[in-house]
Coordinates of C-alpha atoms and ligand atoms in Angstrom, one line a residue:
M238 CA 12.9 27.0 42.1
R239 CA 9.8 27.1 39.9
T240 CA 11.7 27.7 36.7
F241 CA 14.1 24.8 37.3
P242 CA 12.1 22.0 35.4
I243 CA 11.8 24.2 32.3
I244 CA 15.3 23.4 31.0
P245 CA 14.8 19.6 30.6
I246 CA 11.3 20.3 29.1
I247 CA 12.9 22.6 26.5
A248 CA 15.6 20.1 25.7
F249 CA 13.0 17.4 25.4
L250 CA 10.8 19.5 23.1
S251 CA 13.7 20.4 20.8
V252 CA 14.6 16.7 20.5
I253 CA 11.0 16.0 19.5
S254 CA 11.0 18.8 16.9
L255 CA 14.4 17.8 15.5
N256 CA 13.1 14.2 15.1
A257 CA 9.9 15.5 13.4
D258 CA 12.0 17.6 11.0
S259 CA 14.4 14.9 10.1
S260 CA 11.7 12.3 9.5
S261 CA 9.6 14.7 7.4
N262 CA 12.7 15.6 5.3
S263 CA 13.5 12.0 4.4
E264 CA 9.8 11.1 3.8
D265 CA 9.2 14.2 1.7
L266 CA 11.6 13.9 -1.2
G267 CA 8.4 13.2 -3.3
F268 CA 6.9 16.5 -2.0
A269 CA 10.1 18.4 -2.7
V270 CA 10.2 17.2 -6.3
F271 CA 6.5 17.9 -6.7
R272 CA 6.9 21.4 -5.3
D273 CA 9.9 22.3 -7.3
R274 CA 9.0 20.7 -10.6
C275 CA 5.3 19.9 -10.9
M276 CA 3.2 22.4 -8.9
A277 CA 3.6 25.2 -11.4
C278 CA 1.2 23.4 -13.7
H279 CA -0.5 20.7 -11.7
L280 CA -1.0 22.9 -8.5
Q281 CA -0.2 21.8 -4.9
S282 CA -3.5 19.9 -4.8
G283 CA -2.6 18.1 -8.0
M284 CA -5.9 19.4 -9.6
G285 CA -4.1 20.8 -12.6
I286 CA -4.7 23.9 -14.7
K287 CA -6.9 23.5 -17.7
E288 CA -5.6 26.7 -19.4
M289 CA -2.1 25.0 -19.4
N290 CA -3.6 21.7 -20.6
A291 CA -2.3 20.2 -17.3
P292 CA -4.7 17.6 -16.0
S293 CA -5.7 16.6 -12.5
I294 CA -3.3 13.9 -11.4
A295 CA -4.1 13.8 -7.7
G296 CA -4.6 10.2 -6.5
L297 CA -3.4 8.5 -9.7
P298 CA -1.7 5.2 -8.7
R299 CA 2.1 5.4 -8.4
W300 CA 2.7 2.6 -10.9
Y301 CA 0.7 4.6 -13.6
V302 CA 2.5 7.8 -12.9
T303 CA 5.9 6.2 -13.1
D304 CA 4.9 4.3 -16.3
Q305 CA 3.8 7.5 -17.9
L306 CA 6.9 9.5 -16.8
R307 CA 9.0 6.8 -18.3
K308 CA 7.0 6.9 -21.5
F309 CA 7.5 10.6 -21.8
R310 CA 11.2 10.1 -21.2
R311 CA 11.5 7.3 -23.8
N312 CA 9.7 9.3 -26.6
Q313 CA 6.6 7.0 -26.3
R314 CA 4.5 9.9 -25.4
G315 CA 4.8 13.6 -26.0
N316 CA 7.1 13.5 -28.9
H317 CA 4.6 13.9 -31.8
I318 CA 5.2 17.2 -33.6
E319 CA 1.6 18.3 -33.1
D320 CA 1.3 17.3 -29.5
A321 CA 2.1 20.6 -27.8
A322 CA 0.7 19.6 -24.4
G323 CA 2.5 16.3 -24.4
S324 CA 5.8 17.9 -25.4
L325 CA 5.4 20.5 -22.5
M326 CA 5.1 17.6 -20.1
Q327 CA 7.9 15.6 -21.8
T328 CA 10.4 18.4 -21.0
N329 CA 9.5 18.1 -17.3
A330 CA 9.8 14.3 -17.3
L331 CA 13.2 14.5 -19.0
A332 CA 14.5 16.5 -16.0
L333 CA 13.8 13.7 -13.5
D334 CA 16.0 10.8 -12.4
E335 CA 14.7 7.3 -11.4
K336 CA 14.7 8.1 -7.7
S337 CA 12.7 11.3 -8.2
I338 CA 10.2 9.5 -10.4
A339 CA 9.6 6.8 -7.7
F340 CA 9.2 9.4 -4.9
V341 CA 7.1 11.9 -6.8
G342 CA 4.8 9.0 -7.9
R343 CA 4.3 8.1 -4.2
H344 CA 3.5 11.7 -3.4
I345 CA 0.9 12.0 -6.2
E346 CA -0.8 8.8 -5.2
S347 CA -1.2 10.2 -1.7
L348 CA -3.0 13.4 -2.8
T349 CA -6.8 13.5 -2.5
P350 CA -8.4 12.7 -5.9
N351 CA -10.6 15.2 -7.7
E352 CA -14.3 14.8 -7.3
G353 CA -15.4 17.7 -9.6
R354 CA -14.4 16.3 -13.0
N355 CA -17.4 17.3 -15.1
I356 CA -16.0 20.6 -16.5
L357 CA -17.6 20.6 -20.0
S358 CA -21.0 20.0 -18.5
K359 CA -21.8 17.3 -21.2
K360 CA -24.6 15.0 -20.1
S361 CA -24.4 11.2 -20.0
T362 CA -27.4 9.4 -21.7
K363 CA -29.0 6.1 -20.7
D364 CA -26.7 4.4 -23.2
S365 CA -23.5 5.7 -21.8
K366 CA -23.1 3.1 -19.2
V367 CA -24.1 0.3 -21.6
L368 CA -21.5 1.6 -24.1
Y369 CA -18.8 1.7 -21.3
R370 CA -19.7 -1.8 -20.2
K371 CA -19.4 -3.1 -23.8
R372 CA -16.3 -1.2 -25.0
C373 CA -14.2 -0.1 -22.0
Q374 CA -15.0 -2.1 -18.9
E375 CA -13.0 -5.2 -19.9
C376 CA -9.8 -3.1 -19.4
H377 CA -10.7 -0.1 -17.3
G378 CA -12.8 -2.0 -14.8
E379 CA -16.5 -2.0 -13.7
H380 CA -16.0 1.3 -11.8
G381 CA -13.3 2.9 -14.0
E382 CA -10.7 1.8 -11.4
G383 CA -8.2 0.5 -14.0
N384 CA -6.2 -2.7 -13.7
R385 CA -2.6 -2.6 -12.4
S386 CA -1.5 -6.0 -13.8
D387 CA -2.5 -5.0 -17.3
R388 CA -1.2 -1.4 -16.9
V389 CA -4.6 0.1 -17.5
P390 CA -5.1 3.4 -15.7
P391 CA -8.2 4.4 -13.7
L392 CA -10.3 7.0 -15.4
T393 CA -11.8 8.5 -12.3
S394 CA -9.1 11.1 -11.3
Q395 CA -8.8 13.1 -14.5
Q396 CA -11.2 15.8 -15.9
D397 CA -13.5 15.3 -18.9
W398 CA -11.6 17.8 -21.1
Y399 CA -8.4 15.9 -20.5
L400 CA -9.9 12.4 -21.2
L401 CA -11.5 13.6 -24.4
K402 CA -8.1 15.2 -25.4
Q403 CA -6.4 11.9 -24.9
I404 CA -9.0 10.1 -26.9
D405 CA -8.3 12.5 -29.7
N406 CA -4.6 11.9 -29.2
F407 CA -5.2 8.1 -29.6
Q408 CA -7.3 8.6 -32.7
T409 CA -4.8 10.9 -34.4
G410 CA -1.8 8.7 -33.6
K411 CA -0.2 11.1 -31.1
R412 CA -0.3 8.5 -28.4
L413 CA -0.8 4.7 -28.4
H414 CA -3.9 3.4 -26.6
Y415 CA -3.5 -0.4 -27.2
E416 CA -3.1 -2.8 -30.1
N417 CA -6.2 -2.8 -32.3
D418 CA -7.7 0.3 -30.8
S419 CA -11.5 0.2 -31.3
L420 CA -12.2 3.9 -30.3
N421 CA -12.6 4.8 -34.0
E422 CA -15.7 2.7 -34.2
L423 CA -17.5 5.0 -31.8
S424 CA -19.0 8.4 -32.8
E425 CA -17.8 11.6 -31.1
E426 CA -21.2 11.9 -29.4
Q427 CA -20.9 8.3 -28.0
L428 CA -17.4 9.0 -26.7
Q429 CA -18.5 12.3 -25.1
S430 CA -21.4 10.5 -23.4
I431 CA -19.1 7.7 -22.1
I432 CA -16.7 10.3 -20.7
A433 CA -19.6 12.3 -19.1
W434 CA -20.7 9.1 -17.4
I435 CA -17.2 8.2 -16.3
C436 CA -16.7 11.7 -14.8
S437 CA -19.9 11.3 -12.7
L438 CA -18.4 8.2 -11.0
P439 CA -16.8 8.5 -7.5
S440 CA -13.0 8.7 -7.6
S441 CA -12.8 5.5 -5.5
P442 CA -14.7 2.3 -6.4
P443 CA -17.5 1.4 -3.9
E444 CA -16.3 -1.1 -1.2
Ligands
HEC642 C1 4.9 23.2 -17.7 C2 3.7 22.5 -17.2 C3 3.9 21.2 -16.5 C4 4.7 20.8 -15.5 C5 5.8 21.7 -14.8 C6 4.5 19.4 -15.2 N1 3.5 19.0 -16.0 FE1 2.7 17.1 -16.0 N2 1.5 17.5 -17.5 C7 1.5 18.8 -18.2 C8 0.6 18.7 -19.3 C9 0.3 19.8 -20.3 C10 0.1 17.4 -19.4 C11 -0.9 16.7 -20.4 C12 -0.1 16.0 -21.4 C13 -1.0 15.4 -22.5 O1 -2.0 16.0 -22.8 O2 -0.6 14.3 -23.0 C14 0.7 16.7 -18.2 C15 0.5 15.3 -17.9 C16 1.0 14.7 -16.9 C17 0.8 13.3 -16.5 C18 -0.1 12.3 -17.3 C19 -1.4 12.1 -16.6 C20 -2.2 11.0 -17.1 O3 -3.3 10.8 -16.7 O4 -1.7 10.2 -18.0 C21 1.5 13.0 -15.4 C22 1.6 11.7 -14.7 C23 2.2 14.2 -15.0 N3 1.9 15.2 -15.9 C24 3.1 14.3 -14.0 C25 3.9 15.4 -13.7 C26 4.9 15.4 -12.8 C27 5.3 14.3 -11.8 C28 5.5 16.7 -12.8 C29 6.7 17.2 -12.1 C30 7.9 16.3 -12.1 C31 4.9 17.4 -13.9 N4 3.9 16.6 -14.4 C32 5.2 18.7 -14.3 C33 2.1 19.9 -17.8 C34 3.1 20.0 -16.8
HEC643 C1 -7.9 -3.5 -24.5 C2 -7.8 -2.7 -23.3 C3 -8.5 -1.3 -23.3 C4 -9.8 -1.0 -23.7 C5 -10.9 -1.9 -24.3 C6 -9.9 0.4 -23.5 N1 -8.8 0.9 -23.0 FE1 -8.4 2.9 -22.5 N2 -6.5 2.5 -22.0 C7 -5.9 1.2 -22.0 C8 -4.5 1.3 -21.7 C9 -3.5 0.2 -21.6 C10 -4.3 2.7 -21.4 C11 -2.9 3.3 -21.0 C12 -2.1 3.7 -22.3 C13 -0.8 4.2 -21.9 O1 -0.1 3.5 -21.1 O2 -0.4 5.3 -22.4 C14 -5.5 3.4 -21.6 C15 -5.7 4.8 -21.5 C16 -6.9 5.4 -21.7 C17 -7.1 6.9 -21.5 C18 -6.0 7.9 -21.1 C19 -6.0 8.1 -19.6 C20 -5.0 9.0 -19.1 O3 -4.9 9.3 -17.9 O4 -4.3 9.6 -19.9 C21 -8.4 7.1 -21.8 C22 -9.0 8.5 -21.8 C23 -9.0 5.9 -22.2 N3 -8.1 4.9 -22.1 C24 -10.4 5.8 -22.5 C25 -10.9 4.6 -22.9 C26 -12.3 4.5 -23.3 C27 -13.3 5.6 -23.3 C28 -12.6 3.2 -23.6 C29 -13.8 2.5 -24.2 C30 -14.5 3.2 -25.3 C31 -11.3 2.5 -23.5 N4 -10.3 3.3 -23.0 C32 -11.1 1.1 -23.8 C33 -6.6 0.0 -22.4 C34 -7.9 -0.1 -22.9

């Protein structure tokens, strides 16, 4: 008599677990793409592997990830002959279809952003913030949060070595920053101090 109620309980539990399985399957196409095609270089956490030149991408907004994947696909990024890191990433972007791009973008956005981005241990100076305000804030925002409507990325998820590498890519024509790029007017030391300051900001802007 005592074992009698167990059967409906088991049936009930298996229905619950089936439901959980099927809903996570349909939600997790983004994870599946990420696991199969991205994790080898960007890690499960999305923190990247510096030795592979693969940056931290965890928490980057979906619109920016999809923009960049499309740029890689359209030869607008990663196709310069001397851009080995970009071309490594381009090969991966070329393997994706539009649906995978949309889903993987959502997965990356959902990952917890990187708070330890000062890898090179450069120091910001008292001028860093002033320089940022004058030269970068208009587009990248007061707290480095970016600006979706102008397609400007946040700068508070990526590590310092990667941001400096992109600045070098902009300056050497491997990647387009924006029309009339004014980065060249800043010295290397000034740029390093701006990036050191950016990498000390929290990954989410204060409320
Ligand atoms: C073989 C290694 C490798 C794999 C696999 C890989 N990436 Fe990358 N990824 C890189 C490298 C290297 C860069 C840096 C490119 C550069 O310096 O311009 C990068 C850059 C990026 C960027 C640009 C970040 C930014 O701030 O602009 C995005 C977005 C990105 N990867 C997403 C992905 C996604 C999504 C996948 C899976 C579909 C993936 N990557 C798979 C190596 C890889
Ligand atoms: C006129 C607007 C504008 C200004 C001013 C500007 N940026 Fe940008 N920045 C952009 C845009 C747009 C992109 C994205 C380019 C793309 O889509 O590939 C970008 C991208 C970047 C990236 C690459 C981020 C990544 O994840 O790959 C870095 C690094 C960067 N900017 C640094 C700076 C710094 C430092 C300054 C100030 C010295 C600055 N920018 C000033 C518009 C601007």
